[in-house]
Tab-separated table of C-alpha atoms and ligand atoms in Angstrom:
chain	number	residue	atom	x	y	z
A	940	MET	CA	-13.225	-15.379	81.992
A	941	LYS	CA	-15.960	-12.887	81.169
A	942	TYR	CA	-19.210	-14.255	79.815
A	943	ILE	CA	-22.891	-13.447	79.327
A	944	GLU	CA	-25.551	-15.841	80.590
A	945	PRO	CA	-28.199	-15.344	77.901
A	946	HIS	CA	-30.889	-17.591	79.396
A	947	ALA	CA	-31.361	-18.106	83.130
A	948	HIS	CA	-34.441	-18.141	85.342
A	949	MET	CA	-32.988	-16.323	88.295
A	950	VAL	CA	-36.307	-15.879	90.123
A	951	SER	CA	-35.995	-19.554	91.017
A	952	ARG	CA	-32.289	-19.405	92.006
A	953	THR	CA	-30.692	-18.353	95.252
A	954	THR	CA	-28.633	-15.243	95.869
A	955	ASP	CA	-25.635	-17.572	96.278
A	956	ASP	CA	-26.017	-18.442	92.584
A	957	TYR	CA	-25.669	-14.773	91.642
A	958	GLU	CA	-22.495	-14.631	93.684
A	959	ARG	CA	-21.057	-17.792	92.086
A	960	MET	CA	-21.896	-16.546	88.595
A	961	ALA	CA	-20.239	-13.185	89.292
A	962	LEU	CA	-17.149	-14.963	90.651
A	963	ALA	CA	-17.016	-17.089	87.479
A	964	GLY	CA	-16.914	-13.946	85.296
A	965	CYS	CA	-20.558	-13.374	84.414
A	966	GLU	CA	-21.215	-9.774	83.347
A	967	ALA	CA	-24.893	-9.954	82.468
A	968	VAL	CA	-27.745	-12.356	82.941
A	969	CYS	CA	-30.836	-12.448	80.708
A	970	GLU	CA	-34.057	-13.922	82.020
A	971	PRO	CA	-36.874	-15.039	79.706
A	972	ALA	CA	-40.377	-15.268	81.144
A	973	PHE	CA	-41.323	-18.907	81.681
A	974	TRP	CA	-43.574	-21.380	83.444
A	975	ALA	CA	-43.426	-21.257	87.227
A	976	GLY	CA	-43.777	-25.036	87.618
A	977	PHE	CA	-47.521	-24.560	88.158
A	978	ASP	CA	-50.238	-22.736	86.219
A	979	ARG	CA	-50.986	-19.208	87.418
A	980	SER	CA	-54.615	-18.757	88.400
A	981	SER	CA	-55.133	-15.418	86.643
A	982	VAL	CA	-53.548	-12.596	84.675
A	983	ASN	CA	-52.644	-10.943	87.991
A	984	GLY	CA	-50.005	-13.637	88.553
A	985	PHE	CA	-48.313	-12.517	85.346
A	986	ASN	CA	-48.550	-8.865	86.289
A	987	ASP	CA	-46.665	-9.646	89.505
A	988	TYR	CA	-44.150	-11.843	87.657
A	989	PHE	CA	-43.402	-9.136	85.078
A	990	SER	CA	-42.930	-6.653	87.919
A	991	GLN	CA	-40.531	-9.098	89.582
A	992	LEU	CA	-38.546	-9.453	86.333
A	993	THR	CA	-38.358	-5.723	85.648
A	994	GLU	CA	-38.057	-4.245	89.147
A	995	HIS	CA	-36.931	-6.677	91.815
A	996	GLU	CA	-34.589	-9.083	90.006
A	997	PRO	CA	-32.294	-6.355	88.538
A	998	LYS	CA	-31.719	-5.123	92.092
A	999	ARG	CA	-30.771	-8.601	93.323
A	1000	ALA	CA	-28.313	-8.970	90.439
A	1001	ALA	CA	-26.850	-5.502	90.946
A	1002	LYS	CA	-25.712	-6.452	94.455
A	1003	PHE	CA	-23.107	-8.649	92.745
A	1004	GLY	CA	-22.255	-6.218	89.979
A	1005	LEU	CA	-24.336	-8.145	87.464
A	1006	LYS	CA	-26.544	-6.509	84.857
A	1007	HIS	CA	-29.967	-8.146	84.636
A	1008	PHE	CA	-32.175	-8.143	81.531
A	1009	CYS	CA	-35.440	-9.907	80.804
A	1010	TRP	CA	-37.848	-11.068	78.113
A	1011	LEU	CA	-41.647	-11.001	78.499
A	1012	CYS	CA	-44.396	-13.342	77.273
A	1013	ILE	CA	-46.806	-16.072	78.244
A	1014	ASN	CA	-44.968	-19.372	77.924
A	1015	SER	CA	-46.262	-22.262	75.833
A	1016	LYS	CA	-47.029	-24.479	78.846
A	1017	GLU	CA	-49.792	-22.054	79.845
A	1018	ALA	CA	-50.926	-21.371	76.287
A	1019	GLU	CA	-53.679	-23.987	76.099
A	1020	ASP	CA	-55.941	-21.420	77.790
A	1021	VAL	CA	-56.238	-18.915	74.934
A	1022	LYS	CA	-58.410	-16.461	76.901
A	1023	LEU	CA	-55.778	-16.204	79.634
A	1024	ALA	CA	-53.102	-15.822	76.958
A	1025	GLU	CA	-55.011	-12.931	75.374
A	1026	GLU	CA	-55.218	-11.183	78.742
A	1027	VAL	CA	-51.494	-11.661	79.391
A	1028	ILE	CA	-50.555	-10.454	75.904
A	1029	ALA	CA	-52.677	-7.330	76.445
A	1030	LEU	CA	-50.692	-6.681	79.619
A	1031	ILE	CA	-47.230	-6.875	78.052
A	1032	PRO	CA	-47.043	-3.522	76.174
A	1033	LYS	CA	-47.098	-1.501	79.395
A	1034	PHE	CA	-43.921	-3.331	80.497
A	1035	LEU	CA	-42.067	-3.067	77.173
A	1036	GLY	CA	-40.829	0.431	78.002
A	1037	ARG	CA	-38.990	-0.751	81.119
A	1038	GLU	CA	-35.255	-0.361	80.798
A	1039	ASN	CA	-34.167	-4.013	81.220
A	1040	VAL	CA	-36.630	-5.529	78.702
A	1041	LEU	CA	-34.964	-7.101	75.642
A	1042	GLY	CA	-37.969	-8.433	73.744
A	1043	ILE	CA	-40.663	-11.119	73.584
A	1044	GLY	CA	-39.696	-14.526	74.958
A	1045	GLU	CA	-39.457	-17.335	75.595
A	1046	ILE	CA	-42.394	-17.935	73.287
A	1047	GLY	CA	-42.729	-21.163	71.317
A	1048	LEU	CA	-44.377	-24.543	71.641
A	1049	ASN	CA	-44.481	-27.294	74.248
A	1050	LYS	CA	-46.731	-30.132	73.022
A	1051	ASN	CA	-47.273	-28.670	69.537
A	1052	SER	CA	-51.015	-28.144	70.005
A	1053	ARG	CA	-53.307	-25.909	67.960
A	1054	ASN	CA	-53.854	-23.482	70.822
A	1055	GLU	CA	-50.129	-23.258	71.543
A	1056	LEU	CA	-49.602	-22.442	67.882
A	1057	ARG	CA	-52.333	-19.791	67.969
A	1058	VAL	CA	-50.789	-18.137	71.021
A	1059	LEU	CA	-47.354	-18.277	69.376
A	1060	GLU	CA	-48.780	-16.441	66.353
A	1061	MET	CA	-50.358	-13.826	68.626
A	1062	GLN	CA	-47.011	-13.196	70.313
A	1063	VAL	CA	-45.121	-13.023	67.014
A	1064	GLU	CA	-47.695	-10.391	66.049
A	1065	LEU	CA	-46.956	-8.540	69.295
A	1066	ALA	CA	-43.203	-8.624	68.611
A	1067	ALA	CA	-43.717	-7.386	65.048
A	1068	LYS	CA	-46.041	-4.586	66.140
A	1069	PHE	CA	-43.605	-3.290	68.762
A	1070	ASN	CA	-40.440	-4.148	66.777
A	1071	GLN	CA	-39.103	-6.426	69.513
A	1072	LEU	CA	-36.417	-9.126	69.428
A	1073	ILE	CA	-37.779	-12.671	69.774
A	1074	LEU	CA	-36.472	-15.532	71.912
A	1075	VAL	CA	-38.035	-18.914	71.151
A	1076	HIS	CA	-38.299	-21.994	73.369
A	1077	THR	CA	-38.430	-25.218	71.367
A	1078	PRO	CA	-40.207	-28.268	72.825
A	1079	HIS	CA	-38.587	-31.022	74.835
A	1080	LEU	CA	-37.386	-34.446	73.728
A	1081	GLU	CA	-39.622	-36.214	71.182
A	1082	ASP	CA	-41.581	-33.009	70.500
A	1083	LYS	CA	-38.587	-30.841	69.570
A	1084	LEU	CA	-38.200	-31.719	65.884
A	1085	LYS	CA	-41.857	-31.197	64.985
A	1086	GLY	CA	-42.143	-28.102	67.174
A	1087	THR	CA	-39.047	-26.490	65.705
A	1088	ARG	CA	-40.408	-26.991	62.179
A	1089	LEU	CA	-43.811	-25.531	63.110
A	1090	ILE	CA	-42.181	-22.533	64.817
A	1091	LEU	CA	-39.871	-21.817	61.883
A	1092	ASP	CA	-42.866	-21.933	59.535
A	1093	VAL	CA	-44.720	-19.313	61.602
A	1094	LEU	CA	-41.680	-17.019	61.728
A	1095	LYS	CA	-40.740	-17.419	58.064
A	1096	ASN	CA	-44.315	-16.747	56.943
A	1097	ASP	CA	-44.360	-13.354	58.668
A	1098	LYS	CA	-42.391	-11.062	56.387
A	1099	ARG	CA	-42.119	-8.399	59.093
A	1100	ILE	CA	-39.863	-10.690	61.143
A	1101	GLN	CA	-36.164	-10.316	60.381
A	1102	PRO	CA	-34.477	-13.701	60.936
A	1103	GLY	CA	-31.362	-12.115	62.455
A	1104	ARG	CA	-33.504	-10.691	65.275
A	1105	VAL	CA	-34.766	-14.139	66.339
A	1106	ILE	CA	-32.975	-16.691	68.529
A	1107	ILE	CA	-34.285	-20.259	68.541
A	1108	ASP	CA	-33.232	-21.839	71.797
A	1109	HIS	CA	-32.594	-25.404	72.986
A	1110	VAL	CA	-31.309	-26.640	69.600
A	1111	GLU	CA	-29.707	-30.077	69.354
A	1112	GLU	CA	-28.035	-32.051	66.567
A	1113	HIS	CA	-31.322	-32.669	64.726
A	1114	THR	CA	-32.557	-29.058	64.763
A	1115	VAL	CA	-29.528	-26.748	64.680
A	1116	GLU	CA	-29.015	-26.878	60.926
A	1117	MET	CA	-32.571	-25.896	59.953
A	1118	VAL	CA	-32.407	-22.918	62.340
A	1119	LEU	CA	-29.088	-21.574	61.052
A	1120	ASP	CA	-30.096	-22.223	57.439
A	1121	CYS	CA	-32.980	-19.775	57.699
A	1122	GLY	CA	-30.748	-17.035	59.104
A	1123	MET	CA	-31.915	-17.173	62.700
A	1124	TRP	CA	-29.680	-17.507	65.731
A	1125	ALA	CA	-29.388	-20.800	67.611
A	1126	GLY	CA	-29.097	-21.275	71.369
A	1127	MET	CA	-27.687	-24.443	72.916
A	1128	THR	CA	-28.899	-25.265	76.412
A	1129	LEU	CA	-26.516	-27.113	78.691
A	1130	TYR	CA	-28.591	-29.585	80.693
A	1131	PRO	CA	-27.096	-32.834	81.917
A	1132	GLN	CA	-29.884	-35.197	80.784
A	1133	THR	CA	-32.437	-33.596	78.551
A	1134	LYS	CA	-30.572	-31.160	76.301
A	1135	CYS	CA	-26.868	-30.665	75.388
A	1136	THR	CA	-23.883	-31.770	77.434
A	1137	PRO	CA	-20.749	-29.600	77.177
A	1138	ALA	CA	-19.118	-32.212	74.925
A	1139	ARG	CA	-22.061	-32.276	72.504
A	1140	ALA	CA	-22.391	-28.495	72.473
A	1141	ILE	CA	-18.743	-28.285	71.405
A	1142	ASP	CA	-19.332	-30.999	68.780
A	1143	ILE	CA	-22.109	-28.804	67.354
A	1144	LEU	CA	-19.801	-25.764	67.277
A	1145	GLU	CA	-17.101	-27.775	65.517
A	1146	THR	CA	-19.614	-29.162	63.011
A	1147	TYR	CA	-21.828	-26.149	62.273
A	1148	GLY	CA	-19.451	-23.265	62.978
A	1149	ARG	CA	-19.312	-20.449	65.487
A	1150	GLU	CA	-21.560	-17.888	63.805
A	1151	ASN	CA	-25.004	-16.936	65.133
A	1152	ILE	CA	-24.867	-19.377	68.035
A	1153	TRP	CA	-24.647	-19.117	71.806
A	1154	MET	CA	-24.725	-21.349	74.883
A	1155	ASN	CA	-26.824	-20.952	78.007
A	1156	SER	CA	-27.511	-22.762	81.254
A	1157	ALA	CA	-31.291	-22.124	81.257
A	1158	CYS	CA	-30.980	-22.721	84.997
A	1159	ASP	CA	-34.353	-22.748	86.708
A	1160	TRP	CA	-36.174	-24.571	89.523
A	1161	GLY	CA	-35.323	-27.977	87.995
A	1162	VAL	CA	-32.061	-29.923	87.828
A	1163	SER	CA	-29.746	-27.414	86.147
A	1164	ASP	CA	-26.418	-25.695	86.712
A	1165	PRO	CA	-26.040	-21.898	86.751
A	1166	LEU	CA	-22.318	-22.354	86.005
A	1167	ALA	CA	-22.864	-24.533	82.927
A	1168	VAL	CA	-21.553	-21.848	80.533
A	1169	PRO	CA	-18.143	-21.279	82.211
A	1170	LYS	CA	-17.806	-25.055	82.730
A	1171	THR	CA	-18.351	-25.588	79.000
A	1172	ALA	CA	-15.807	-22.855	78.260
A	1173	LEU	CA	-13.331	-24.888	80.322
A	1174	GLU	CA	-14.204	-27.980	78.283
A	1175	MET	CA	-13.634	-25.945	75.085
A	1176	ARG	CA	-10.143	-25.183	76.348
A	1177	LYS	CA	-9.533	-28.924	76.929
A	1178	ARG	CA	-10.709	-29.504	73.354
A	1179	GLY	CA	-8.030	-27.141	72.056
A	1180	HIS	CA	-10.153	-24.039	71.401
A	1181	GLY	CA	-8.204	-20.819	71.897
A	1182	GLY	CA	-9.128	-17.911	74.136
A	1183	SER	CA	-10.609	-15.729	71.404
A	1184	ALA	CA	-12.736	-18.598	70.026
A	1185	ILE	CA	-14.105	-19.224	73.514
A	1186	GLU	CA	-14.750	-15.542	74.150
A	1187	LYS	CA	-16.628	-15.317	70.860
A	1188	ILE	CA	-19.097	-18.019	71.906
A	1189	ILE	CA	-19.644	-17.058	75.537
A	1190	PHE	CA	-19.376	-13.265	75.292
A	1191	GLN	CA	-19.132	-11.677	71.829
A	1192	ASN	CA	-21.901	-13.673	70.148
A	1193	PRO	CA	-24.580	-13.068	72.786
A	1194	LYS	CA	-23.503	-9.416	72.945
A	1195	LYS	CA	-23.830	-9.087	69.164
A	1196	PHE	CA	-27.348	-10.494	69.140
A	1197	LEU	CA	-28.597	-8.794	72.290
A	1198	LYS	CA	-27.329	-5.326	71.483
A	1199	GLN	CA	-29.882	-5.247	68.688
A	1200	SER	CA	-32.093	-4.200	71.599
A	1201	LYS	CA	-31.399	-0.602	72.596
A	1202	ASN	CA	-31.830	-1.659	76.227
A	1203	PHE	CA	-28.872	-4.073	76.224
A	1204	LYS	CA	-25.975	-2.137	77.727
A	1205	LEU	CA	-23.122	-3.694	79.641
A	1206	GLY	CA	-21.331	-1.916	82.486
A	1207	SER	CA	-18.107	-0.088	81.708
B	344	MET	CA	-7.580	-32.534	68.083
B	345	THR	CA	-6.197	-35.877	66.958
B	346	ARG	CA	-8.212	-39.069	67.335
B	347	GLN	CA	-5.778	-40.130	70.037
B	348	GLN	CA	-6.412	-36.927	71.987
B	349	ILE	CA	-10.202	-37.297	71.683
B	350	LEU	CA	-9.895	-40.889	72.915
B	351	ASP	CA	-7.720	-39.794	75.821
B	352	LEU	CA	-10.292	-37.170	76.759
B	353	TYR	CA	-13.531	-39.115	76.326
B	354	PHE	CA	-12.921	-42.885	76.175
B	355	LEU	CA	-13.395	-43.683	79.855
B	356	ASP	CA	-16.570	-41.633	80.046
B	357	ALA	CA	-17.985	-43.262	76.894
B	358	ARG	CA	-17.009	-46.714	78.198
B	359	HIS	CA	-18.895	-45.965	81.401
B	360	GLN	CA	-21.993	-44.860	79.447
B	361	LEU	CA	-21.822	-47.939	77.216
B	362	ILE	CA	-21.815	-50.271	80.229
B	363	GLU	CA	-24.697	-48.297	81.750
B	364	ILE	CA	-26.733	-48.911	78.566
B	365	ALA	CA	-25.844	-52.615	78.579
B	366	ALA	CA	-26.848	-52.935	82.231
B	367	PHE	CA	-30.056	-50.971	81.582
B	368	LEU	CA	-31.071	-53.404	78.802
B	369	ASP	CA	-30.298	-56.396	81.055
B	370	ARG	CA	-32.345	-54.797	83.844
B	371	VAL	CA	-35.324	-54.177	81.542
B	372	GLU	CA	-35.214	-57.752	80.275
B	373	ARG	CA	-34.939	-59.249	83.755
B	374	ALA	CA	-38.078	-57.400	84.791
B	375	GLU	CA	-41.446	-59.013	84.075
B	376	GLY	CA	-43.895	-57.511	81.621
B	377	LYS	CA	-43.952	-56.252	78.058
B	378	ASP	CA	-41.894	-53.712	76.176
B	379	ASP	CA	-43.467	-50.300	75.687
B	380	PHE	CA	-42.979	-47.778	72.854
B	381	ARG	CA	-40.042	-46.142	74.653
B	382	ILE	CA	-37.867	-49.238	74.819
B	383	LYS	CA	-38.869	-50.176	71.267
B	384	SER	CA	-37.661	-46.767	70.071
B	385	PHE	CA	-34.554	-47.159	72.204
B	386	ARG	CA	-33.693	-50.452	70.492
B	387	ALA	CA	-34.327	-48.858	67.083
B	388	ALA	CA	-32.023	-45.978	68.037
B	389	LEU	CA	-29.286	-48.401	69.124
B	390	ALA	CA	-29.227	-49.748	65.574
B	391	LYS	CA	-28.179	-46.262	64.421
B	392	LEU	CA	-24.848	-46.692	66.188
B	393	ASP	CA	-23.748	-49.552	63.962
B	394	GLY	CA	-21.006	-49.536	61.394
B	395	LYS	CA	-19.512	-46.489	59.710
B	396	LYS	CA	-22.643	-44.333	59.568
B	397	LYS	CA	-22.118	-40.643	60.237
B	398	ASN	CA	-24.301	-38.235	62.241
B	399	ARG	CA	-25.125	-40.875	64.840
B	400	ALA	CA	-26.323	-38.372	67.453
B	401	LYS	CA	-28.663	-36.721	64.941
B	402	ASN	CA	-30.008	-40.075	63.754
B	403	VAL	CA	-30.628	-41.282	67.305
B	404	LEU	CA	-32.521	-38.053	68.069
B	405	LEU	CA	-34.590	-38.446	64.892
B	406	THR	CA	-35.453	-42.038	65.823
B	407	LEU	CA	-36.732	-40.811	69.199
B	408	SER	CA	-38.764	-37.957	67.634
B	409	ASP	CA	-42.375	-37.418	66.645
B	410	LEU	CA	-42.091	-37.295	62.845
B	411	THR	CA	-45.672	-36.171	62.229
B	412	THR	CA	-46.228	-32.624	61.033
B	413	ALA	CA	-49.764	-31.526	62.026
B	414	PRO	CA	-50.409	-29.776	65.362
B	415	ILE	CA	-52.266	-31.943	67.890
B	416	ALA	CA	-55.846	-30.998	68.804
B	417	LYS	CA	-55.124	-30.213	72.470
B	418	ALA	CA	-52.234	-30.445	74.926
B	419	THR	CA	-53.522	-32.757	77.648
B	420	ALA	CA	-50.214	-32.989	79.534
B	421	LYS	CA	-47.157	-30.773	79.840
B	422	GLY	CA	-44.318	-33.312	80.006
B	423	ALA	CA	-42.444	-35.331	77.389
B	424	THR	CA	-41.626	-39.059	77.516
B	425	GLY	CA	-38.469	-39.086	75.386
B	426	ALA	CA	-39.847	-41.275	72.590
B	427	TYR	CA	-42.844	-41.315	70.266
B	428	PRO	CA	-45.142	-44.303	69.663
B	429	LYS	CA	-44.706	-45.328	66.026
C	2273	LIG	ZN1	-36.099	-21.148	79.791
């Protein structure tokens, strides 16, 4: 079945993963900028990373017939250092013209600190100034509820930001409703222990509806599964969802959101 | 799906997870030392499963969440523990 992987950190995956995703029906993979598992020592590390996301990774994906897109930002885990964040944010505009860039992301919060919030506001400003789509990472575990509320406040207070051009990722049962209620899109991340399982993601679809919502694997260097989206599609079938309902969630919905960026084009 | 179909699909898995939780609580209690905030929150969350209450998953997540609203002064660590000291 054809699907779009709207959130995957392919720089930390093997080429075999690209092949398996292509075999499973993946047509496009979208890669938000994130934390490398360690703090970069200077802005130069980000310059190299953004080059990797916009030059090297699309070529790796293309070997398997996959389109590769990316999002650019400084992630919240490195946002405590505001001076570094300012330098990285100043670097981003020169990459925004590259043809696989979809917008600013994954920005957001991690521990809900004042500096993280300040850097989030700076990056919302950047997105507004350059009319970019926004992809938001919400915090983990006990920090998610508070962080999601703080993030929504920042976005709602900026009247330049159109809610339909923002996706709030990693929603769970306690945050999905507040995201959809303010007109933003919601992303469900399929992680075995710390986010949604396939069964719970389908529960959320059945409870809150199939509009403005997508699923992603968010596969990275940690315990994660690059095939989580097609596996959840299989579980949807077991749960009695028909082919068009499944295609809507794993293909049409991400396509509808992402094509708000002029750079999002699928192959023929 | 009917209730019967949902049970056919998920009962064995849920049974397995229920026994894992029971064994986890036994294991914690066999071990020497005091409870910490995580296991206290865990016990509070277990109470949300009782009876005919709806939205159990949401209520468990809320019980394990930081319910404060002000940003913290500084992030001194990057990770999360899964519960919040109340
Ligand atoms: Zn991510």
